[in-house]
Short mmCIF file of C-alpha atoms and ligand atoms in Angstrom, two decimals:
data_model
loop_
_atom_site.label_atom_id
_atom_site.label_comp_id
_atom_site.label_asym_id
_atom_site.label_seq_id
_atom_site.Cartn_x
_atom_site.Cartn_y
_atom_site.Cartn_z
CA MET A 1 -25.74 13.41 4.80
CA LYS A 2 -22.11 13.97 5.72
CA ALA A 3 -20.05 16.40 3.67
CA VAL A 4 -17.13 13.99 3.49
CA GLN A 5 -16.73 10.23 3.72
CA LEU A 6 -13.25 9.00 4.57
CA ILE A 7 -12.47 5.46 3.53
CA LYS A 8 -9.73 3.08 4.49
CA CYS A 9 -9.33 0.46 1.77
CA CYS A 10 -8.33 -3.10 2.52
CA ASN A 11 -7.96 -6.18 0.42
CA ILE A 12 -8.97 -9.60 1.64
CA GLN A 13 -5.46 -10.87 2.09
CA GLN A 14 -4.50 -7.82 4.06
CA ALA A 15 -7.65 -7.87 6.18
CA ILE A 16 -6.80 -11.37 7.35
CA LEU A 17 -3.28 -10.41 8.23
CA SER A 18 -3.99 -6.99 9.64
CA ASP A 19 -4.41 -6.03 13.20
CA LYS A 20 -8.12 -5.27 13.24
CA TRP A 21 -7.77 -3.59 16.59
CA TYR A 22 -5.72 -0.79 15.03
CA ALA A 23 -8.03 2.20 14.78
CA PRO A 24 -7.53 4.20 11.53
CA LEU A 25 -5.90 7.12 13.29
CA ASN A 26 -4.90 9.06 10.20
CA LEU A 27 -8.59 9.24 9.24
CA ILE A 28 -9.64 9.99 12.82
CA TRP A 29 -7.15 12.90 12.88
CA LEU A 30 -8.64 14.22 9.63
CA ALA A 31 -12.27 13.79 10.67
CA THR A 32 -11.62 15.50 14.01
CA TYR A 33 -9.95 18.42 12.27
CA LEU A 34 -12.85 18.81 9.84
CA LYS A 35 -15.39 18.67 12.69
CA THR A 36 -13.46 21.29 14.68
CA TYR A 37 -13.86 23.65 11.73
CA GLY A 38 -17.53 22.87 11.15
CA THR A 39 -17.49 20.03 8.61
CA GLU A 40 -19.16 16.71 9.41
CA SER A 41 -17.58 13.57 8.05
CA GLU A 42 -17.86 9.82 8.45
CA ILE A 43 -15.22 7.09 8.42
CA LEU A 44 -15.81 3.82 6.55
CA ASP A 45 -13.13 1.36 7.59
CA GLY A 46 -12.50 -1.50 5.16
CA ILE A 47 -11.10 -3.54 8.00
CA PHE A 48 -14.69 -4.13 9.16
CA LEU A 49 -16.72 -3.28 6.04
CA SER A 50 -16.59 -5.17 2.76
CA GLU A 51 -15.99 -3.27 -0.46
CA GLU A 52 -19.66 -3.78 -1.34
CA GLU A 53 -20.81 -2.41 2.01
CA ILE A 54 -18.59 0.62 1.56
CA THR A 55 -19.80 1.38 -1.96
CA GLN A 56 -23.45 1.01 -0.92
CA LYS A 57 -22.91 3.62 1.77
CA LEU A 58 -21.34 6.22 -0.53
CA THR A 59 -23.45 9.39 -0.53
CA ALA A 60 -21.13 12.28 0.35
CA PRO A 61 -20.21 15.10 -2.04
CA ILE A 62 -16.55 14.38 -1.26
CA VAL A 63 -15.11 10.90 -0.91
CA GLY A 64 -11.55 10.64 0.45
CA ILE A 65 -9.86 7.28 -0.02
CA ASN A 66 -6.79 6.06 1.84
CA PHE A 67 -5.05 3.01 0.41
CA ASN A 68 -1.73 1.21 0.30
CA VAL A 69 0.05 -0.82 -2.38
CA LEU A 70 -1.87 -3.94 -1.42
CA SER A 71 -5.30 -2.33 -1.64
CA ILE A 72 -5.03 -0.43 -4.93
CA LYS A 73 -7.67 -2.59 -6.65
CA SER A 74 -10.14 -1.83 -3.91
CA MET A 75 -9.34 1.89 -4.16
CA GLU A 76 -10.02 1.81 -7.90
CA GLU A 77 -13.37 0.10 -7.44
CA ILE A 78 -14.50 2.49 -4.70
CA ALA A 79 -13.31 5.52 -6.69
CA LYS A 80 -15.23 4.32 -9.76
CA ILE A 81 -18.50 3.93 -7.88
CA ALA A 82 -18.06 7.20 -5.96
CA LYS A 83 -17.49 8.98 -9.27
CA THR A 84 -20.57 7.38 -10.80
CA LYS A 85 -22.57 8.67 -7.85
CA GLY A 86 -21.29 12.19 -8.54
CA SER A 87 -18.80 12.62 -5.68
CA VAL A 88 -15.53 14.49 -5.88
CA VAL A 89 -12.94 11.73 -5.41
CA VAL A 90 -9.73 12.46 -3.55
CA VAL A 91 -7.13 9.83 -2.66
CA GLY A 92 -4.35 10.17 -0.14
CA GLY A 93 -1.91 8.52 2.23
CA GLN A 94 1.54 7.04 2.24
CA ALA A 95 1.12 5.23 -1.09
CA ALA A 96 -0.73 8.01 -2.92
CA THR A 97 1.73 10.85 -2.34
CA PRO A 98 4.69 9.46 -4.33
CA LEU A 99 2.37 8.11 -7.05
CA ALA A 100 0.26 11.25 -7.50
CA ARG A 101 1.28 11.86 -11.11
CA GLN A 102 0.69 8.27 -12.20
CA LEU A 103 -2.67 8.10 -10.39
CA LEU A 104 -3.94 11.28 -12.03
CA MET A 105 -2.64 10.33 -15.47
CA LYS A 106 -4.16 6.87 -15.47
CA ASP A 107 -7.27 6.88 -13.31
CA LYS A 108 -9.87 9.39 -14.47
CA ASP A 109 -12.13 8.53 -11.52
CA ILE A 110 -9.67 10.33 -9.24
CA ASP A 111 -10.09 14.11 -9.16
CA ALA A 112 -7.19 14.96 -6.86
CA VAL A 113 -4.43 13.42 -4.77
CA VAL A 114 -3.62 14.74 -1.31
CA LEU A 115 0.13 15.10 -0.79
CA GLY A 116 1.24 14.64 2.82
CA ASP A 117 -0.99 16.25 5.46
CA GLY A 118 -4.60 16.26 4.30
CA GLU A 119 -6.23 18.40 7.00
CA GLU A 120 -6.19 21.80 5.29
CA ALA A 121 -6.57 20.38 1.78
CA LEU A 122 -9.78 18.55 2.67
CA LEU A 123 -11.17 21.41 4.74
CA GLN A 124 -10.64 23.98 2.00
CA LEU A 125 -12.03 21.65 -0.64
CA THR A 126 -15.14 20.98 1.45
CA LYS A 127 -15.81 24.68 1.92
CA ARG A 128 -15.60 25.20 -1.84
CA VAL A 129 -17.77 22.22 -2.73
CA GLU A 130 -20.40 23.42 -0.20
CA LYS A 131 -20.57 26.65 -2.20
CA GLY A 132 -20.84 24.73 -5.45
CA ILE A 133 -17.30 25.59 -6.54
CA LEU A 134 -15.11 22.80 -7.87
CA SER A 135 -11.65 24.24 -8.18
CA PHE A 136 -8.44 22.95 -6.65
CA GLU A 137 -6.42 26.04 -7.42
CA GLY A 138 -4.74 27.52 -4.35
CA ILE A 139 -5.50 24.57 -2.07
CA PRO A 140 -2.29 23.40 -0.35
CA ASN A 141 -0.96 19.82 -0.44
CA ILE A 142 -2.84 18.66 -3.48
CA ALA A 143 -2.19 17.43 -7.02
CA TYR A 144 -4.85 17.70 -9.72
CA ARG A 145 -5.35 17.77 -13.48
CA LYS A 146 -5.58 21.01 -15.40
CA GLY A 147 -6.12 20.19 -19.04
CA LYS A 148 -3.30 17.84 -19.91
CA GLU A 149 -1.11 19.11 -17.11
CA ILE A 150 -0.74 17.76 -13.57
CA ILE A 151 -0.50 20.61 -11.08
CA PHE A 152 1.22 20.18 -7.71
CA SER A 153 0.22 22.85 -5.20
CA GLU A 154 2.36 24.29 -2.43
CA ASN A 155 3.23 21.77 0.29
CA LYS A 156 2.60 22.89 3.86
CA GLN A 157 3.31 20.77 6.90
CA ILE A 158 0.73 21.23 9.60
CA ASP A 159 1.88 22.22 13.09
CA LEU A 160 0.86 19.23 15.21
CA THR A 161 0.68 21.35 18.35
CA THR A 162 -2.35 23.14 16.85
CA LEU A 163 -4.32 19.94 16.25
CA PRO A 164 -7.31 18.91 18.36
CA LEU A 165 -7.36 15.70 20.38
CA PRO A 166 -8.35 12.91 17.94
CA ASN A 167 -11.97 12.06 18.72
CA ARG A 168 -12.42 8.29 18.89
CA ARG A 169 -16.21 8.72 18.91
CA ILE A 170 -16.29 10.37 15.50
CA ALA A 171 -18.97 9.07 13.10
CA GLY A 172 -18.16 5.61 11.78
CA ILE A 173 -15.83 4.62 14.61
CA ASP A 174 -16.97 2.11 17.21
CA MET A 175 -14.03 1.83 19.59
CA ASP A 176 -15.41 -1.26 21.35
CA LYS A 177 -15.18 -3.17 18.08
CA TYR A 178 -11.52 -2.24 17.72
CA ILE A 179 -10.66 -2.91 21.34
CA ASP A 180 -12.44 -6.29 21.30
CA SER A 181 -10.47 -7.33 18.22
CA PHE A 182 -7.20 -7.11 20.12
CA TYR A 183 -7.52 -10.73 21.17
CA ASP A 184 -7.73 -11.83 17.53
CA THR A 185 -4.49 -10.19 16.51
CA ASN A 186 -2.11 -12.39 14.60
CA THR A 187 0.91 -10.13 14.61
CA ASP A 188 1.64 -9.79 18.29
CA PRO A 189 1.46 -12.29 21.13
CA VAL A 190 -1.70 -11.35 22.97
CA LEU A 191 -1.19 -9.94 26.43
CA ASP A 192 -3.42 -10.97 29.31
CA ASN A 193 -5.96 -8.64 30.90
CA VAL A 194 -5.25 -5.91 28.46
CA ARG A 195 -7.52 -3.35 26.82
CA ALA A 196 -5.26 -1.99 24.14
CA THR A 197 -5.42 0.68 21.51
CA ASN A 198 -3.10 2.67 19.29
CA ALA A 199 -2.10 6.33 19.24
CA TYR A 200 0.62 8.51 17.84
CA MET A 201 1.98 11.83 18.96
CA LYS A 202 4.65 12.49 16.37
CA LYS A 203 5.07 12.34 12.64
CA GLY A 204 8.30 11.48 10.90
CA CYS A 205 11.80 10.87 12.07
CA PRO A 206 14.80 13.16 12.55
CA ARG A 207 16.88 10.84 10.37
CA ARG A 208 14.64 11.10 7.35
CA VAL A 209 15.68 14.48 6.05
CA GLY A 210 16.26 15.24 2.37
CA ASN A 211 17.57 12.04 0.82
CA HIS A 212 18.89 10.68 4.11
CA GLY A 213 17.39 7.90 6.19
CA CYS A 214 16.95 4.17 5.81
CA SER A 215 17.05 2.85 2.25
CA PHE A 216 13.73 1.02 2.61
CA CYS A 217 11.80 3.80 4.36
CA ALA A 218 8.83 5.19 2.45
CA ARG A 219 7.66 7.63 5.12
CA ILE A 220 6.33 10.70 3.37
CA ASP A 221 7.22 12.98 6.28
CA ARG A 222 10.58 14.68 6.36
CA GLY A 223 12.09 15.53 9.75
CA LEU A 224 10.24 15.12 13.02
CA ARG A 225 7.10 16.94 14.14
CA SER A 226 5.62 16.43 17.60
CA LYS A 227 2.54 17.16 19.56
CA THR A 228 3.40 18.66 22.93
CA ALA A 229 3.91 16.44 25.96
CA LEU A 230 0.72 17.96 27.39
CA GLN A 231 -1.26 16.91 24.31
CA ALA A 232 0.17 13.40 24.71
CA TYR A 233 -0.69 13.31 28.40
CA GLU A 234 -4.25 14.45 27.69
CA GLU A 235 -4.74 11.94 24.89
CA TYR A 236 -3.40 9.03 26.92
CA ALA A 237 -5.61 10.11 29.86
CA TYR A 238 -8.63 10.35 27.52
CA LEU A 239 -8.05 6.78 26.29
CA ILE A 240 -7.72 5.53 29.86
CA ASN A 241 -10.72 7.41 31.27
CA GLU A 242 -13.14 7.15 28.34
CA PHE A 243 -12.35 3.66 27.08
CA ASN A 244 -10.73 1.91 30.05
CA ILE A 245 -7.57 1.42 28.05
CA ASN A 246 -4.64 0.06 30.02
CA TYR A 247 -2.15 -0.57 27.21
CA ILE A 248 -1.27 1.99 24.55
CA TYR A 249 0.71 1.22 21.42
CA ASP A 250 2.21 4.60 20.59
CA ASP A 251 3.33 4.22 16.99
CA SER A 252 5.23 7.50 16.74
CA ASP A 253 8.38 6.71 14.76
CA SER A 254 10.58 8.64 17.17
CA TRP A 255 8.91 8.53 20.55
CA VAL A 256 12.23 8.68 22.36
CA LYS A 257 13.23 12.32 22.50
CA PRO A 258 14.79 13.35 25.84
CA SER A 259 13.35 16.88 26.17
CA TRP A 260 9.85 15.67 25.24
CA MET A 261 10.06 12.74 27.65
CA ARG A 262 11.25 15.05 30.44
CA ASN A 263 8.20 17.26 29.88
CA LEU A 264 5.93 14.24 29.98
CA LEU A 265 7.58 13.13 33.22
CA SER A 266 6.93 16.56 34.77
CA LEU A 267 3.25 16.15 33.89
CA TYR A 268 3.25 12.74 35.56
CA SER A 269 4.64 14.37 38.72
CA GLU A 270 2.18 17.26 38.55
CA PHE A 271 -1.04 15.46 37.58
CA GLY A 272 -0.32 11.84 38.46
CA GLU A 273 1.04 8.84 36.62
CA LEU A 274 -1.07 7.34 33.87
CA ARG A 275 -2.63 3.94 34.55
CA ALA A 276 -1.59 2.47 31.20
CA LYS A 277 1.49 0.73 29.97
CA LEU A 278 3.08 1.84 26.74
CA ARG A 279 4.68 0.14 23.79
CA VAL A 280 6.81 2.57 21.84
CA TYR A 281 9.26 2.64 18.94
CA ALA A 282 12.87 3.52 19.61
CA ASP A 283 15.95 3.76 17.47
CA VAL A 284 19.05 2.01 18.83
CA ARG A 285 20.89 5.32 18.50
CA ASP A 286 18.46 6.94 20.95
CA ILE A 287 18.64 4.22 23.60
CA ASN A 288 21.01 5.12 26.43
CA GLU A 289 21.04 5.09 30.25
CA ASN A 290 19.14 8.36 30.43
CA SER A 291 16.39 7.54 27.91
CA VAL A 292 15.90 4.04 29.33
CA SER A 293 15.51 5.42 32.84
CA MET A 294 12.88 7.90 31.61
CA MET A 295 11.08 5.19 29.63
CA LYS A 296 10.88 3.11 32.78
CA ASP A 297 9.45 6.03 34.77
CA LEU A 298 6.91 6.73 32.02
CA GLY A 299 5.51 3.20 32.12
CA VAL A 300 7.05 1.89 28.91
CA ASP A 301 6.51 -1.87 28.95
CA THR A 302 7.89 -2.81 25.53
CA VAL A 303 10.09 -1.15 22.95
CA LEU A 304 9.98 -2.02 19.27
CA VAL A 305 13.43 -1.64 17.80
CA GLY A 306 14.16 -1.82 14.07
CA ILE A 307 17.51 -3.59 14.05
CA GLU A 308 17.15 -4.56 10.38
CA SER A 309 20.48 -6.38 9.93
CA GLY A 310 23.28 -8.01 11.87
CA ASP A 311 25.86 -6.93 9.32
CA GLU A 312 27.39 -3.50 9.95
CA ARG A 313 28.36 -3.10 6.30
CA ILE A 314 24.77 -3.68 5.21
CA LEU A 315 23.46 -1.28 7.84
CA ARG A 316 25.87 1.41 6.66
CA ILE A 317 25.02 0.96 2.96
CA ASN A 318 21.33 1.11 3.79
CA GLY A 319 21.46 4.40 5.68
CA LYS A 320 21.29 3.03 9.22
CA PRO A 321 24.87 3.19 10.45
CA MET A 322 24.76 1.28 13.73
CA THR A 323 27.37 -1.08 15.09
CA LYS A 324 26.66 -4.44 16.67
CA GLU A 325 28.13 -3.06 19.85
CA MET A 326 25.55 -0.25 19.89
CA ILE A 327 22.73 -2.72 19.27
CA VAL A 328 23.84 -5.11 22.00
CA LYS A 329 24.35 -2.25 24.46
CA ALA A 330 20.87 -0.85 23.77
CA VAL A 331 19.21 -4.23 24.20
CA LYS A 332 21.12 -4.90 27.42
CA LEU A 333 20.02 -1.53 28.81
CA LEU A 334 16.38 -2.33 28.05
CA GLY A 335 16.74 -5.79 29.57
CA GLY A 336 18.44 -4.36 32.67
CA ALA A 337 15.50 -1.99 33.20
CA GLY A 338 12.96 -4.80 32.81
CA ILE A 339 11.60 -3.36 29.54
CA LYS A 340 10.58 -5.97 26.97
CA LEU A 341 11.80 -6.06 23.38
CA CYS A 342 10.18 -6.47 19.97
CA ASP A 343 13.01 -6.62 17.45
CA ALA A 344 12.44 -6.24 13.71
CA TYR A 345 14.64 -7.24 10.78
CA VAL A 346 14.50 -6.69 7.04
CA LEU A 347 15.97 -9.36 4.80
CA GLY A 348 17.06 -8.28 1.33
CA LEU A 349 18.62 -4.92 2.09
CA ILE A 350 20.94 -3.46 -0.56
CA SER A 351 23.99 -5.73 -1.05
CA GLU A 352 22.50 -8.55 1.06
CA THR A 353 24.37 -11.85 0.82
CA LYS A 354 23.70 -15.25 2.35
CA SER A 355 26.49 -14.55 4.78
CA SER A 356 24.95 -11.22 5.88
CA VAL A 357 21.60 -12.97 6.40
CA GLU A 358 23.45 -15.46 8.62
CA LYS A 359 24.93 -12.59 10.62
CA THR A 360 21.44 -11.15 11.10
CA ARG A 361 20.07 -14.45 12.26
CA SER A 362 22.97 -14.89 14.66
CA LEU A 363 22.61 -11.37 16.12
CA ALA A 364 18.88 -11.95 16.65
CA GLN A 365 19.70 -15.12 18.53
CA GLN A 366 22.38 -13.40 20.60
CA ILE A 367 20.29 -10.46 21.77
CA GLY A 368 17.50 -12.78 22.88
CA HIS A 369 19.75 -13.56 25.87
CA TYR A 370 19.92 -9.95 27.03
CA CYS A 371 16.31 -8.89 27.22
CA GLU A 372 12.87 -10.44 27.58
CA ARG A 373 11.59 -10.67 24.04
CA ARG A 374 7.93 -10.38 23.12
CA ILE A 375 8.26 -11.10 19.44
CA THR A 376 10.70 -10.82 16.55
CA TYR A 377 9.41 -9.52 13.23
CA TRP A 378 11.09 -10.95 10.15
CA ASN A 379 10.30 -9.23 6.89
CA VAL A 380 11.41 -9.59 3.30
CA ILE A 381 12.04 -6.17 1.86
CA MET A 382 9.23 -4.61 -0.13
CA PRO A 383 10.42 -1.64 -2.20
CA LEU A 384 7.77 1.04 -1.92
CA PRO A 385 7.38 4.18 -4.02
CA GLY A 386 8.83 7.10 -2.10
CA SER A 387 11.68 5.10 -0.57
CA PRO A 388 15.34 5.55 -1.52
CA ILE A 389 15.47 2.00 -2.88
CA TRP A 390 12.53 2.77 -5.15
CA SER A 391 14.43 5.78 -6.51
CA ALA A 392 17.47 3.55 -7.02
CA MET A 393 15.30 1.10 -8.96
CA MET A 394 14.00 3.93 -11.13
CA ASP A 395 17.61 4.81 -12.02
CA ILE A 396 17.77 1.51 -13.92
CA PRO A 397 16.26 2.17 -17.40
CA GLN A 398 14.68 -1.26 -17.72
CA LEU A 399 12.93 -0.99 -14.32
CA ARG A 400 11.94 2.63 -14.90
CA GLU A 401 10.28 1.60 -18.13
CA LYS A 402 8.48 -1.25 -16.41
CA TYR A 403 7.27 0.59 -13.29
CA GLY A 404 7.96 4.31 -13.69
CA ASN A 405 4.57 5.26 -15.15
CA GLU A 406 2.48 2.80 -13.19
CA TYR A 407 0.70 2.98 -9.87
CA LYS A 408 -0.37 -0.68 -9.81
CA PHE A 409 2.28 -3.28 -9.18
CA ASN A 410 2.59 -6.96 -8.69
CA VAL A 411 4.33 -6.72 -5.33
CA GLU A 412 6.12 -10.05 -5.69
CA GLU A 413 7.43 -9.12 -9.12
CA VAL A 414 8.76 -5.82 -7.77
CA GLN A 415 10.49 -7.68 -4.94
CA LYS A 416 12.06 -10.14 -7.39
CA ASP A 417 13.27 -7.40 -9.72
CA TYR A 418 14.72 -5.45 -6.83
CA ILE A 419 16.46 -8.49 -5.30
CA ASN A 420 17.94 -9.49 -8.67
CA HIS A 421 19.45 -6.04 -9.14
CA PHE A 422 20.47 -5.05 -5.62
CA CYS A 423 21.27 -8.22 -3.65
CA HIS A 424 23.99 -10.82 -4.16
CA LEU A 425 22.01 -13.97 -3.50
CA GLY A 426 22.43 -16.07 -6.63
CA THR A 427 19.73 -17.00 -9.09
CA ASP A 428 16.74 -17.34 -6.80
CA GLY A 429 17.32 -14.75 -4.12
CA TYR A 430 13.61 -14.13 -3.68
CA SER A 431 12.84 -17.76 -2.76
CA TYR A 432 15.86 -17.91 -0.49
CA LEU A 433 14.74 -14.79 1.40
CA THR A 434 11.06 -15.72 1.66
CA ASN A 435 11.87 -19.27 2.77
CA THR A 436 14.34 -17.99 5.37
CA CYS A 437 11.87 -15.37 6.56
CA ASN A 438 8.98 -17.84 6.76
CA TYR A 439 11.15 -20.30 8.64
CA LEU A 440 12.40 -17.73 11.16
CA GLN A 441 8.91 -16.36 11.69
CA SER A 442 7.45 -19.86 12.06
CA LEU A 443 9.80 -20.54 14.96
CA GLN A 444 7.61 -18.13 16.89
CA ASN A 445 4.31 -19.65 15.80
CA ILE A 446 2.94 -16.30 14.72
CA PRO A 447 1.95 -15.71 11.08
CA LEU A 448 4.26 -13.70 8.88
CA ARG A 449 3.63 -10.01 8.98
CA LYS A 450 3.46 -8.05 5.75
CA TYR A 451 5.99 -5.30 5.68
CA ILE A 452 4.33 -1.97 5.00
CA ARG A 453 5.92 1.26 6.07
S1 LIG B 1 12.81 3.48 8.85
FE1 LIG B 1 12.45 4.52 10.79
S2 LIG B 1 14.51 5.19 11.47
FE2 LIG B 1 14.65 4.74 9.28
S3 LIG B 1 14.31 6.71 8.29
FE3 LIG B 1 12.32 5.64 8.36
S4 LIG B 1 11.32 6.37 10.21
FE4 LIG B 1 13.52 6.92 10.37
#
């Protein structure tokens, strides 16, 4: 029996839309860390297992559940059964951290909520449970009940340079299943002759510090933390050599950092270039002649750029002050270097009007001329707990009363309430935005992607 079972929850709707080839890296990171320090765990991924299959497999003394706003029901069900079987139930992840208080107040099946990095919290908890001690006191990055109080422990960010290489052969992970699912993806045009997988080397973004950053961003990390370029080189090489991967989606939010890229380039010169192409994220503000030239030398095939809006006023209000000139220049540089583009937009940003949506649509059309485009992602904004727009919603008494003490939401209702209060789109802004988004996405013949950050 494993000491810990780590579960990724999914709901049916999400499982259909999700990229099944995406390995649950956050859980793989955790499981590898636990194993390095002597604790065996197992991952149960709801992308391949039904809720019933997951609950039948529950046997571990500690069950850790990762969920998002679309899979809360599934989390509740799994937590209930795990609790009935006598496990200590811990939930965590992007959605859990900002909702810790509400989760602990309302769901008695949950014993604790991991806040941010879960590595040390889970390890310390496991060591205690192994000795028959159930106390959360003194464990970092955790919230728990103490009588009627909710206690939040000290928050410590883990140093990524100390982490082991994430082991894709950890119990519960069958990489072939993930890799084979790449050709079923419905959120990216499938590439030919590709064995693809995902990775990430960095957490956070230098622009999300304090209350700064994009209005819609619900990233729980503040600032940017990186693995070293050597760790990245070794992990890419491991994926290539062990799994024959030739295309890596590196989902680090801020992959483009000149000093880090220079170090990676030195490793390419010293140990040889990697035989895999990369798709990375880049911010327009980080795309310049120098970074594009390094991207090219590092084998970057495609860059995903969050452009969000074609209206400079909207970009400024929403914490992403970029000009159209900067956007066009960045896209032209990528195009000139033969790097492909995935551009992403969010409809329904604060102060959105029909005219600003038009500007966005027109900019998207314009930049298509400057760079080979792989796909454009159109999304209607989804206010998520932890984002600045969620805080702004909670400043409105009526919305605070409706949502402030809850952790379960009707996502569409939240979107409608937000749009009514923060956009200038007339009486049925929600329908206008979803229809526009569906139409724009349908032009590409690829199903609409749910927007979860
Ligand atoms: S959306 Fe991206 S660029 Fe904006 S703050 Fe979040 S991580 Fe940074």
